[in-house]
Coordinates of C-alpha atoms in Angstrom, one line a residue:
Chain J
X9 CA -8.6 1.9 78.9
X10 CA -4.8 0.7 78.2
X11 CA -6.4 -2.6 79.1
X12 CA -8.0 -2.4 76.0
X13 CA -5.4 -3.7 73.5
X14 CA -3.5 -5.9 75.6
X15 CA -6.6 -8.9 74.8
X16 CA -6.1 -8.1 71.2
X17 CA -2.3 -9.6 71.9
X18 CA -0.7 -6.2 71.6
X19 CA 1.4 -4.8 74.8
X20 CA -1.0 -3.4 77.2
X21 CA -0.3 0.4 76.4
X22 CA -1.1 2.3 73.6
X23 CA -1.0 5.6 72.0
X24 CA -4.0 7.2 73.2
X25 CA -4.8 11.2 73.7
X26 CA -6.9 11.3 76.7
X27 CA -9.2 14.1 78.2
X28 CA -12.1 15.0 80.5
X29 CA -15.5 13.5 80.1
X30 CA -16.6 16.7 79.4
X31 CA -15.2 17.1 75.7
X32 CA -17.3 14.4 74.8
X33 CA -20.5 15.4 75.7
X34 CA -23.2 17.3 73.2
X35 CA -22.4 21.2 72.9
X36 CA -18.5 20.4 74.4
X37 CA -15.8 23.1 73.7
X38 CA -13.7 21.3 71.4
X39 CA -10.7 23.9 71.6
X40 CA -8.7 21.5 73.9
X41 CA -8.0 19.0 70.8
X42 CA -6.3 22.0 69.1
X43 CA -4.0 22.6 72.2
X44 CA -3.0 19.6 72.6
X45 CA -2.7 18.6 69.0
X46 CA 1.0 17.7 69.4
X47 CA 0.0 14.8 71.2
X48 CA -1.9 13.1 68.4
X49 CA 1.2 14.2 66.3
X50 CA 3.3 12.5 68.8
X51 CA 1.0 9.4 68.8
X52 CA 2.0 8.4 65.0
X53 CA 5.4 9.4 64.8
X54 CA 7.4 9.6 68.3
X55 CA 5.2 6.8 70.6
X56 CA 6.8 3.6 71.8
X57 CA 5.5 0.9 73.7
X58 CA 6.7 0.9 77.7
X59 CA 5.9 -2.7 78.0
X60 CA 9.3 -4.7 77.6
X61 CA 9.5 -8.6 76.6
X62 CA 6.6 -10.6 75.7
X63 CA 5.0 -11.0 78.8
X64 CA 4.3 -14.3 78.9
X65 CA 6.0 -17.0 82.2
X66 CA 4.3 -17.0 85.4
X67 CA 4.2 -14.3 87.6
X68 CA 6.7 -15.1 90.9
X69 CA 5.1 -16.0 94.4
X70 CA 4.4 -13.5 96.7
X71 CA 6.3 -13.4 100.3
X72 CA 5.1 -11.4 103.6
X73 CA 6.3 -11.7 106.9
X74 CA 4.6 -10.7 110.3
X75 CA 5.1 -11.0 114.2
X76 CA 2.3 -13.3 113.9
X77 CA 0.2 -15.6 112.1
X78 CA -2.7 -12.9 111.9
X79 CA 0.2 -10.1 111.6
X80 CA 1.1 -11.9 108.6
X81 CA -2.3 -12.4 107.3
X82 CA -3.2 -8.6 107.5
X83 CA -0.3 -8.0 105.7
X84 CA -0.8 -10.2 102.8
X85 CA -4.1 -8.8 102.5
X86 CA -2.5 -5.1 102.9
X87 CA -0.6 -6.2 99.9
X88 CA -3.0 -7.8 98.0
X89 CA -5.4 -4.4 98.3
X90 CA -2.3 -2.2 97.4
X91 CA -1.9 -4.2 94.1
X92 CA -5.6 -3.6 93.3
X93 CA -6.3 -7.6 93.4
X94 CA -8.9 -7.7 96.0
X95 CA -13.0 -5.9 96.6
X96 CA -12.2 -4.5 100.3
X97 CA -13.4 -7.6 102.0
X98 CA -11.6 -9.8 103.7
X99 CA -9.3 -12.8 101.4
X100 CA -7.9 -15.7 102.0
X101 CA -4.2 -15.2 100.3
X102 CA -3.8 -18.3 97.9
X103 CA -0.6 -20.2 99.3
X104 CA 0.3 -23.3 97.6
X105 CA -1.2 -25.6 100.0
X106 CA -4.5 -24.0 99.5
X107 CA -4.7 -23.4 96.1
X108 CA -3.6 -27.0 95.6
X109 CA -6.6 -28.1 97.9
X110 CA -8.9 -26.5 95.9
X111 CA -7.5 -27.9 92.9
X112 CA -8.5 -31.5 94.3
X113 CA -11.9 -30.3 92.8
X114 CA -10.7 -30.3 88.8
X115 CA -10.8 -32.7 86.5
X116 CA -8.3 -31.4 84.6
X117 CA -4.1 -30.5 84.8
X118 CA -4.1 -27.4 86.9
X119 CA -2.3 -26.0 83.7
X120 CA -5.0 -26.4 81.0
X121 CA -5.4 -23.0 79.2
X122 CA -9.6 -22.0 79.4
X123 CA -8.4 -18.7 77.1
X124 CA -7.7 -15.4 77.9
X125 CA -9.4 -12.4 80.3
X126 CA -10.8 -9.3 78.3
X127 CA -9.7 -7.1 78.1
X128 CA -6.5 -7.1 79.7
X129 CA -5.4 -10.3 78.2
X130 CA -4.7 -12.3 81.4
X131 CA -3.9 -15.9 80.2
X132 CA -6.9 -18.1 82.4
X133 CA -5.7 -21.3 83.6
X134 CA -7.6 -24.0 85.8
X135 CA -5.2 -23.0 88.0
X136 CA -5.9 -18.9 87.6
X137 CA -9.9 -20.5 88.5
X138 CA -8.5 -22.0 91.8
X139 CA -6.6 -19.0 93.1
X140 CA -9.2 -16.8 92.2
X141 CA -11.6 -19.3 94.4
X142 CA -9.0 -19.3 97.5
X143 CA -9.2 -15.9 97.8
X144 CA -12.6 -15.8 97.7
X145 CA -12.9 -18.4 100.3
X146 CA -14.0 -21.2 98.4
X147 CA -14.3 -24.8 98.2
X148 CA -12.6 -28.1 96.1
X149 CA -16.1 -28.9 95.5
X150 CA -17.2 -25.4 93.9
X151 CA -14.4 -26.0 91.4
X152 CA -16.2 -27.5 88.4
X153 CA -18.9 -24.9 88.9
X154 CA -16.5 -22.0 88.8
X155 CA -14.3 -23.4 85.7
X156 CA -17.5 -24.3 83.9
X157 CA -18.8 -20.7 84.3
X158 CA -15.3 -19.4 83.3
X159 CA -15.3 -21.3 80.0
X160 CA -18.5 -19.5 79.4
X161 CA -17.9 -16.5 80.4
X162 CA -15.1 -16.7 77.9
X163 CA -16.7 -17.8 75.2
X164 CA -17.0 -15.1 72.6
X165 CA -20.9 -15.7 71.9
X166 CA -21.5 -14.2 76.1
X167 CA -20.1 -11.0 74.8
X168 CA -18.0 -10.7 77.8
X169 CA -15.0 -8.9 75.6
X170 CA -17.1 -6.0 75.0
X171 CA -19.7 -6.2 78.6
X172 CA -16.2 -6.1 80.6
X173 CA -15.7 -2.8 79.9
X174 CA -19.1 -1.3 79.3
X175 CA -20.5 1.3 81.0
X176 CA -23.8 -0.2 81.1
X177 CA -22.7 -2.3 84.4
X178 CA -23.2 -5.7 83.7
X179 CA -23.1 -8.9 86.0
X180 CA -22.8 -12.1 85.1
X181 CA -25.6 -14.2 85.9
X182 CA -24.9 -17.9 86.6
X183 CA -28.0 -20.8 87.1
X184 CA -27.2 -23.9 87.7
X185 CA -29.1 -27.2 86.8
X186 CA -28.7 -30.8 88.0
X187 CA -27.6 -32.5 90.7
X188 CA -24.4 -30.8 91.3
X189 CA -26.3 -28.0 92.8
X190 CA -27.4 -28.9 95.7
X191 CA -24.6 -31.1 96.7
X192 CA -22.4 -28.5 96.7
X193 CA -24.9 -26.9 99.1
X194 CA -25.7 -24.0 96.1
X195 CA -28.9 -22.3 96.8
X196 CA -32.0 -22.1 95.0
X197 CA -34.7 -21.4 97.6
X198 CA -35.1 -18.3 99.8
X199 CA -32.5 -16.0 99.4
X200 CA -30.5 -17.5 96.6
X201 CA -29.5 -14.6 95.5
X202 CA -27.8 -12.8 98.8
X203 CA -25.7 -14.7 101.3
X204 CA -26.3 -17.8 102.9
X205 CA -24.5 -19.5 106.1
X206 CA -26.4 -23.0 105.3
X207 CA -25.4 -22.6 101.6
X208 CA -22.5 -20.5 101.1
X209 CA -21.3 -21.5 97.7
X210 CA -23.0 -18.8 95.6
X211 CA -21.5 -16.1 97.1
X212 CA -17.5 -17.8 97.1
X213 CA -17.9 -19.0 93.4
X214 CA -19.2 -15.4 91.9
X215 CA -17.0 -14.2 93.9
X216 CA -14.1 -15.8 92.5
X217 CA -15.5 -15.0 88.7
X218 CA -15.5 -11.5 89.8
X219 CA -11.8 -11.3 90.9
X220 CA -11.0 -13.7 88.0
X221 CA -13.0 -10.4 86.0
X222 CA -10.7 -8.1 88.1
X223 CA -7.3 -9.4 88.3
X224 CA -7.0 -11.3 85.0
X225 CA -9.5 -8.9 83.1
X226 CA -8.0 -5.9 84.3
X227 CA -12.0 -4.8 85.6
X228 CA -10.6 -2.3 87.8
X229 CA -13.8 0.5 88.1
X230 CA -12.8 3.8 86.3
X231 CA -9.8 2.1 84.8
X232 CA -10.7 -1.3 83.2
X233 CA -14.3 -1.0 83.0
X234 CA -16.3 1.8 82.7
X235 CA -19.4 0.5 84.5
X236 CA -21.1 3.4 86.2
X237 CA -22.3 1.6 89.1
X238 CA -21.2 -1.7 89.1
X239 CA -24.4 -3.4 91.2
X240 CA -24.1 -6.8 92.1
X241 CA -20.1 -7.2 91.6
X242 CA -19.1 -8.4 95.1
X243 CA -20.3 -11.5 94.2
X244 CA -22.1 -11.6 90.8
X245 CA -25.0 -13.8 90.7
X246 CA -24.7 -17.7 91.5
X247 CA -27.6 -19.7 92.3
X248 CA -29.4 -23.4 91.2
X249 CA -32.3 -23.8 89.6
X250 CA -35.1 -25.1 92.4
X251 CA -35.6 -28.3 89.8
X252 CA -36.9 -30.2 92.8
X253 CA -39.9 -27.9 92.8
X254 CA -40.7 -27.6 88.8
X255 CA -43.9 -28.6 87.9
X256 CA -44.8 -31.9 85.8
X257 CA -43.6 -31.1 82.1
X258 CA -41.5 -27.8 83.0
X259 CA -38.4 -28.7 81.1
X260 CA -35.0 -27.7 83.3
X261 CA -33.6 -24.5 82.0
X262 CA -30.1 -26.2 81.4
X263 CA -32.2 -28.8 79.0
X264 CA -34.6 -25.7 77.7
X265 CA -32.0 -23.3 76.6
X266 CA -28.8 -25.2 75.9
X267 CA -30.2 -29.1 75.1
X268 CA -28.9 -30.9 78.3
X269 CA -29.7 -34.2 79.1
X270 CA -32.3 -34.0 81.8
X271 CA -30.9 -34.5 85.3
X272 CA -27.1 -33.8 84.1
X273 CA -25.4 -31.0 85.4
X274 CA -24.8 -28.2 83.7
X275 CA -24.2 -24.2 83.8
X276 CA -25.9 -21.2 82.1
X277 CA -24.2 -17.9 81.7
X278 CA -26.1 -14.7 80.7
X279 CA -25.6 -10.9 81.3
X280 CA -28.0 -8.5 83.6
X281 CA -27.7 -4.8 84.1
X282 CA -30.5 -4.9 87.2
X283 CA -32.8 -6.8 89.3
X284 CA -36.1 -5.9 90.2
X285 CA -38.4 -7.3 92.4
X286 CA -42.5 -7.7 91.5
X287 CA -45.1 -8.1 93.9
X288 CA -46.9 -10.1 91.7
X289 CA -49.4 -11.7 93.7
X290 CA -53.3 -10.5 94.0
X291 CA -54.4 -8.5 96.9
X292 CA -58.2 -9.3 97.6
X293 CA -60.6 -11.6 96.3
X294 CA -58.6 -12.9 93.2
X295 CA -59.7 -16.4 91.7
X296 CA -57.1 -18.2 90.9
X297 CA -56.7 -17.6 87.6
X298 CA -57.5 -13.7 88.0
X299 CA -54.4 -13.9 90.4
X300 CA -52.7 -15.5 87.7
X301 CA -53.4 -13.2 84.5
X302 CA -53.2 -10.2 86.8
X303 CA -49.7 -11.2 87.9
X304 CA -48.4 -12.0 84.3
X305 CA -49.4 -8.4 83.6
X306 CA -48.0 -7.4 86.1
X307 CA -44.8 -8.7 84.9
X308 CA -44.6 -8.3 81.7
X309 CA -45.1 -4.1 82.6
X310 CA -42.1 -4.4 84.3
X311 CA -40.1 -5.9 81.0
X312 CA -41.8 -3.0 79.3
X313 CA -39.1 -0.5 79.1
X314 CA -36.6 1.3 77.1
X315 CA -33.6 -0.9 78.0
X316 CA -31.3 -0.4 75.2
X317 CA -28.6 -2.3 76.6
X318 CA -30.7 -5.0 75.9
X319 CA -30.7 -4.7 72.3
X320 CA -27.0 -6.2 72.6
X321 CA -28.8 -9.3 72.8
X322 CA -32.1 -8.9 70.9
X323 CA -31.4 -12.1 68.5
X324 CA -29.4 -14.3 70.1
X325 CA -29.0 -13.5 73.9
X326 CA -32.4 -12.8 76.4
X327 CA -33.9 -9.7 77.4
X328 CA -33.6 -10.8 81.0
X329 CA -34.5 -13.9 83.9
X330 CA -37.5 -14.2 85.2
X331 CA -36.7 -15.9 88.5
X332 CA -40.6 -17.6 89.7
X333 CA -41.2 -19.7 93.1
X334 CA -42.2 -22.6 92.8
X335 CA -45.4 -22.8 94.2
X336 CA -46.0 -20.2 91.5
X337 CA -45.2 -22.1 88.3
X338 CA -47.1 -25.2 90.1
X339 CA -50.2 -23.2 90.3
X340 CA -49.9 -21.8 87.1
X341 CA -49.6 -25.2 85.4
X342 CA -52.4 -26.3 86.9
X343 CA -54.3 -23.8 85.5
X344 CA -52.8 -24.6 81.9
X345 CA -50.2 -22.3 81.8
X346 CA -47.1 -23.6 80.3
X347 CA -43.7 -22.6 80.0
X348 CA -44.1 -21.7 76.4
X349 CA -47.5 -19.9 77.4
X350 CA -45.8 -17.8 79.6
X351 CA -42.6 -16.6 77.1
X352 CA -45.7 -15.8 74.6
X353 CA -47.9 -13.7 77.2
X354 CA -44.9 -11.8 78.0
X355 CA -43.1 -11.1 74.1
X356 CA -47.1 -10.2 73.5
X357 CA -47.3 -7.8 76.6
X358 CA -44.2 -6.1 77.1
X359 CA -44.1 -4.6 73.4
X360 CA -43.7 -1.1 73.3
X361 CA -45.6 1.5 71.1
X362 CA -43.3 2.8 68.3
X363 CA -44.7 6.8 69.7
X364 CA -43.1 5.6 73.0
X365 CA -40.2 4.3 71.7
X366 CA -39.4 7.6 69.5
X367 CA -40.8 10.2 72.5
X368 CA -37.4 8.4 74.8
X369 CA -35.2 8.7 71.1
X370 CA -34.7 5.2 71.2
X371 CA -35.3 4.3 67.2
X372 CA -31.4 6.0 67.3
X373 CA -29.8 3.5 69.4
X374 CA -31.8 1.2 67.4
X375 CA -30.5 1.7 63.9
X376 CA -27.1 1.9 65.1
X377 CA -27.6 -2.0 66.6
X378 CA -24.6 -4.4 65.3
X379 CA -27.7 -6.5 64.3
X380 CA -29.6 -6.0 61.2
X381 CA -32.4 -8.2 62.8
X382 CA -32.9 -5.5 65.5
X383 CA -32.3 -2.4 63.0
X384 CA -35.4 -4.3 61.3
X385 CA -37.2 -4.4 64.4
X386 CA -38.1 -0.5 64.4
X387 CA -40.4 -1.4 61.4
X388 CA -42.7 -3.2 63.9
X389 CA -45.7 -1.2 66.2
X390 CA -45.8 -2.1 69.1
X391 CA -42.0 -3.0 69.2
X392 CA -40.9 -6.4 70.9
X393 CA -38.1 -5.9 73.7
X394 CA -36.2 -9.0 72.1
X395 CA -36.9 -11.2 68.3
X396 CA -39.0 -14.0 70.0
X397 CA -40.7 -15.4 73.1
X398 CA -37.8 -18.1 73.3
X399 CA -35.2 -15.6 74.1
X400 CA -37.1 -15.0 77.7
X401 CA -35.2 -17.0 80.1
X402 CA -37.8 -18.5 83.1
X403 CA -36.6 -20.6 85.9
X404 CA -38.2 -21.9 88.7
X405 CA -36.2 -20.5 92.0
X406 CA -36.5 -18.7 95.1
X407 CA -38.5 -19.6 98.1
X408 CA -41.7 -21.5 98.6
X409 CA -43.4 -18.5 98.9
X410 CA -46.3 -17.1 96.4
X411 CA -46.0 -13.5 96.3
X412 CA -42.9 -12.1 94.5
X413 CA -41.3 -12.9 91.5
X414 CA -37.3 -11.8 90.6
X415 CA -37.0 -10.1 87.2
X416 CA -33.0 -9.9 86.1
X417 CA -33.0 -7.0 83.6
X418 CA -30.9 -8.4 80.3
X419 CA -27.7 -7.0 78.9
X420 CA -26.9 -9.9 77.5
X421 CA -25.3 -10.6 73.9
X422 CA -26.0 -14.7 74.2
X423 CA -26.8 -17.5 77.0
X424 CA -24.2 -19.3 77.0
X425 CA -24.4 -23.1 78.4
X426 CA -21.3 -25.2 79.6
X427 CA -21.6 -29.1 81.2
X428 CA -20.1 -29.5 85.0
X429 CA -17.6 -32.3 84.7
X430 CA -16.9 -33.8 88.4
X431 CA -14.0 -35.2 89.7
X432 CA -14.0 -39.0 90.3
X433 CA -13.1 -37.6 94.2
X434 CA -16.3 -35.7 94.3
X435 CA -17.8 -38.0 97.0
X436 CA -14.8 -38.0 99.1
X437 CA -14.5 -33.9 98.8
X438 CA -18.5 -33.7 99.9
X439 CA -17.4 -35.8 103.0
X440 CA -14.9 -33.7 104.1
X441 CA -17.5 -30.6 103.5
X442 CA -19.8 -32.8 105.6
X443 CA -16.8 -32.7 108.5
X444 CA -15.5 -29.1 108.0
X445 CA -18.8 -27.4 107.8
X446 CA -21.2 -29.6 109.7
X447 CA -24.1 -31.4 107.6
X448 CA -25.3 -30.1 104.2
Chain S
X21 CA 8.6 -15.1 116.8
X22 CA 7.7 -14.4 113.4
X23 CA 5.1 -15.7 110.9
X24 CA 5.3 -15.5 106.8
X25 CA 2.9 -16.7 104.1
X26 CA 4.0 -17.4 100.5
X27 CA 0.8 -17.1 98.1
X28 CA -0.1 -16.7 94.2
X29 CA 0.0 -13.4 92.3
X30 CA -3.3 -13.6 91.1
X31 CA -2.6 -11.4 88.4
X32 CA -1.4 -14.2 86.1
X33 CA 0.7 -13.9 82.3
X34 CA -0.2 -11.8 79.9
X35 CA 1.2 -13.0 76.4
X36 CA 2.0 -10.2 73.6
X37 CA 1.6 -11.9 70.6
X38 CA 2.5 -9.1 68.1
X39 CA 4.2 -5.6 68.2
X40 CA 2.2 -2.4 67.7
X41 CA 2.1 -0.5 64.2
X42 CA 5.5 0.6 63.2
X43 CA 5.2 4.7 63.7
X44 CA 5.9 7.0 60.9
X45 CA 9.4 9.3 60.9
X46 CA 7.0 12.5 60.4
X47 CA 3.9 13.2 59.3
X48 CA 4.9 15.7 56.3
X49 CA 4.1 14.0 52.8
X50 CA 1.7 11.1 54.2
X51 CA -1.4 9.4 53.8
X52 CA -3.5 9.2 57.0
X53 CA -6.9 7.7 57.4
X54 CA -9.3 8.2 60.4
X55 CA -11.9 5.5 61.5
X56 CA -14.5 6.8 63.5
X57 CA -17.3 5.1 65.2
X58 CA -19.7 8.4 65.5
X59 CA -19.8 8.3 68.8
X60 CA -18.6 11.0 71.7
X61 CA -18.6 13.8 69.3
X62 CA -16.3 12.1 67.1
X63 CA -18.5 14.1 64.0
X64 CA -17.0 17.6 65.7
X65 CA -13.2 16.2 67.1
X66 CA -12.3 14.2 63.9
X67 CA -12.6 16.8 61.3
X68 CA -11.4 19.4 63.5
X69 CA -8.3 16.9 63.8
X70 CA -8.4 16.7 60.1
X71 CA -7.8 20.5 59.5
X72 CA -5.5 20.8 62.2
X73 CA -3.0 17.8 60.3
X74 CA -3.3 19.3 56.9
X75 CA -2.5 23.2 58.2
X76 CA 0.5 21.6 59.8
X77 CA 2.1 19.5 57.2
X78 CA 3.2 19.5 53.7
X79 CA 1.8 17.4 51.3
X80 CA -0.1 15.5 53.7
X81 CA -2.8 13.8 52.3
X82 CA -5.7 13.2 55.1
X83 CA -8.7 11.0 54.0
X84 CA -12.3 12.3 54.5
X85 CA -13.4 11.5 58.0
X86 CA -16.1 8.7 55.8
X87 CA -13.3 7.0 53.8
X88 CA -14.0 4.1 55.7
X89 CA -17.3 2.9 57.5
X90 CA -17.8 4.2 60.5
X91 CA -19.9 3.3 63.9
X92 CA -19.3 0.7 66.5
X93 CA -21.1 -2.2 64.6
X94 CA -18.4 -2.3 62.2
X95 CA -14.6 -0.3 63.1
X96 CA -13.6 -3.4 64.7
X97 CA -14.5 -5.7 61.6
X98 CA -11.8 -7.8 59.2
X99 CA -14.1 -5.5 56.1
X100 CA -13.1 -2.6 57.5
X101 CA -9.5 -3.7 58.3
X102 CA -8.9 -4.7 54.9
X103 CA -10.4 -1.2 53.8
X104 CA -7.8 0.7 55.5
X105 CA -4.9 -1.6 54.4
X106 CA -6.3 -1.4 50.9
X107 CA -6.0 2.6 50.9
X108 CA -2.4 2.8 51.4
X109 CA -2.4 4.7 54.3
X110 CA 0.6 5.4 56.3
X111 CA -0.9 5.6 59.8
X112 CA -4.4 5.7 61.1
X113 CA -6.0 7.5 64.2
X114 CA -9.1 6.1 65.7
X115 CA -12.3 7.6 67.8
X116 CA -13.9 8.3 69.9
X117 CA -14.1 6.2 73.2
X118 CA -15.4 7.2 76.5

């Protein structure tokens, strides 16, 4: 929690009376503030700040020495572990020679400033991007990807100061659009969203936002960040939209959401608290369009649900990313669905009735909401999980493969959208991919 | 034979950009304000807080636990920022976080 201040520009320690979870909870035996009352007294008159100097200059390079080359690898990562940097897998440290390889992927000074990490305040650097992606084993080429979705993640409108150290557990969620995906060998087919040999840059760029999360945001679990749980933080979520598969007038969700030019490249950052999949497919004699309707129910009942964390993005941000194949949304259009159709069906269908909503004491949480458009919401029976059907976020991705759909559960304040700028040595970077890692 | 590696702290700067509040020499006399954002049983701790200060001190002068508004949606806000500066207080404690 000392985190807390230090992103506000104060030292990163503050006067703060701490105690067990269990004084906060309904019913709690409150006696303890009493005892300890000189604390609190202590707080305003006797507290000073541990933190010496401003802070500011680059932290010094780190030195290890071993009997061998892998002695001194296991060290470094020993001491990378003991200084709380790393996850518990494996990291490349980030020497100079390799950080500056992967810094042949920037268009910009290795020193340009992107902001800083809440909430600890670290100051984010291109740089601070391509240390962050050497230890995670990344790539020059994943560069622009990874600094794109930084700049994002930073921007205030994601929500990211207050979702870094929620409880709720959020994960950023990063799709990609245009070219760059693919070339970068990003994967948007089967099993985009887990580990791939034949495409591994998913899993090295959110991997990278994550310790960028970690070591600049001070997202250290039980200490920077509160998440309960913490699902999907090894590597986030990283994967391209499957554009080659959309169907004939299915705008890109880079140009849907954020205005793109069609075919540039591009990055969308949101915020999602689970991942569900749904079997949405018919089991027996469906028509085509039976199989259809039955499987957009079937769907929209899974976005039917109490998600309060959601509400942090009821105006402006999505109630979650529905992930479709696409031999889905092909089908689908040809039986006139559209896009816009679909956001419709599901805003219509996953309302909840206001008894529902009261029986779970949800109107609470709901007239607490920072936004007045979502405290206005409770007026409405049945209640809409988010202010309009264009707040759903659809893309086409995943495998060619008819049965499931992917249904990222929001906790997301905005979508925020950032264009990939590429090196003029892209081409040359892909080639030596091409040698190092065999053919894309 | 030996091997070494030189890398990165990946931890990177952090700036401080301004000092924290001044603290007060004691608490006798003063004029202190609470900003609460209801949450974590700050409707029990806070008042009991508020009692606590005022048994202990002379002539302190402790605000109602609703001087200023209160819930998450709006502690952090310049309004309520300019609130408390406006009252004259001499310190402030805020809750509850969990």
């Amino acid at each position: 929690m000392t985190n807390a201040v230090a992103g506000l520009g104060l030292a990163p320690d503050a006067a703060m009376v701490t105690f067990p979870i269990e004084l906060f909870l309904p019913g709690s035996d409150i006696s303890p503030v009493e005892a300890r009352k000189q604390e609190f007294y202590d707080g305003l008159t006797r507290w000073r700040s541990a933190f010496a100097g401003d802070g500011a200059g680059e932290p010094p390079m780190l030195r290890v020495e071993g009997s061998s080359a892998e002695d001194a690898l296991a060290r470094a990562n020993h001491l990378m572990l003991a200084n709380r940097w790393g996850d518990g897998l494996p990291l490349w440290p980030p020497t100079r020679a390799r950080v500056d390889w992967i810094l042949r992927g920037s268009v910009e000074p290795r020193g340009r400033r992107l902001g800083t990490f809440p909430p600890r305040g670290g100051v984010t650097t291109v740089e601070s991007c391509a240390i962050a992606l050497a230890m995670a084993g990344g790539r020059p080429e994943y560069l622009p990807v990874l600094v794109a979705a930084v700049e994002a993640f930073l921007d205030p409108e994601s929500g990211s100061e207050a979702l870094q150290a929620a409880s709720g557990s959020a994960f950023p969620v990063v799709i990609v659009n245009g070219p760059v995906g693919a070339r970068i060998r990003l994967n948007a087919g089967f099993g985009c969203l887990g580990p791939d040999p034949q495409r591994p840059a998913g899993a090295s760029i959110g991997r990278a936002l994550r310790l960028l999360q970690q070591n600049l945001g001070g997202a250290l679990p039980g200490i920077g960040t509160m998440a309960n749980y913490g699902g999907g933080r090894y590597t986030n979520v990283v994967f391209a939209e499957d554009e080659a598969s959309l169907p004939a007038g299915w705008p890109a969700h880079g140009t849907d959401r954020h205005g793109f030019a069609p075919g540039s490249s591009s990055i969308s950052l949101a915020f999602a608290n689970g991942a569900t999949n749904i079997r949405r497919r018919g089991a027996k004699k469906e028509t085509p369009a039976e199989d259809a309707l039955q499987g957009m129910h079937r769907m929209a009942d899974f976005m039917r649900v109490p998600n309060m964390a959601g509400l942090a993005g009821y105006e402006h941000g999505t109630p979650g990313i529905l992930m479709l194949p696409g031999v889905v949304a092909q089908t689908m259009t040809g039986l006139g669905w559209t896009k816009a159709s679909m956001r419709e069906f599901l805003w219509e269908h996953s309302r909840i009735p206001a008894a529902e909503l009261r029986r779970a004491g949800c109107p609470a949480w709901i007239e607490i909401d920072t936004s007045k458009v979502a405290r206005d919401s409770l007026a409405l029976d049945p209640w809409p999980i988010t202010v309009r059907p264009e707040n759903f976020v659809i893309v086409v991705a995943g495998g060619g493969h008819p049965t499931n759909s992917y249904w990222l559960q929001g906790y997301s304040p905005g979508v925020v959208g950032r264009p990939v700028d590429l090196p003029a040595s892209f081409e040359s970077l892909l080639a030596e991919a091409e040698r190092e890692i065999g053919p894309a | 034979m030996t091997a070494s590696l030189e890398f990165h702290d990946p931890s990177g700067a952090i700036e401080v950009k301004r000092p924290h509040a001044a603290r007060v020499a004691g608490l006798a006399g003063k004029r202190v304000g609470f900003v609460s954002n209801e949450q974590w049983q700050a409707y029990r701790m806070l008042p009991r807080l508020k009692a606590l200060l005022e048994a202990d001190f002379a002539g302190i002068e402790v605000l109602p636990i609703d001087a200023f508004p209160q819930g998450n949606a709006v502690i952090g806000s310049e309004e309520t920022a300019a609130l408390v500066r406006a009252s004259g207080v001499d310190a402030v404690i805020i809750g509850n976080a969990a």
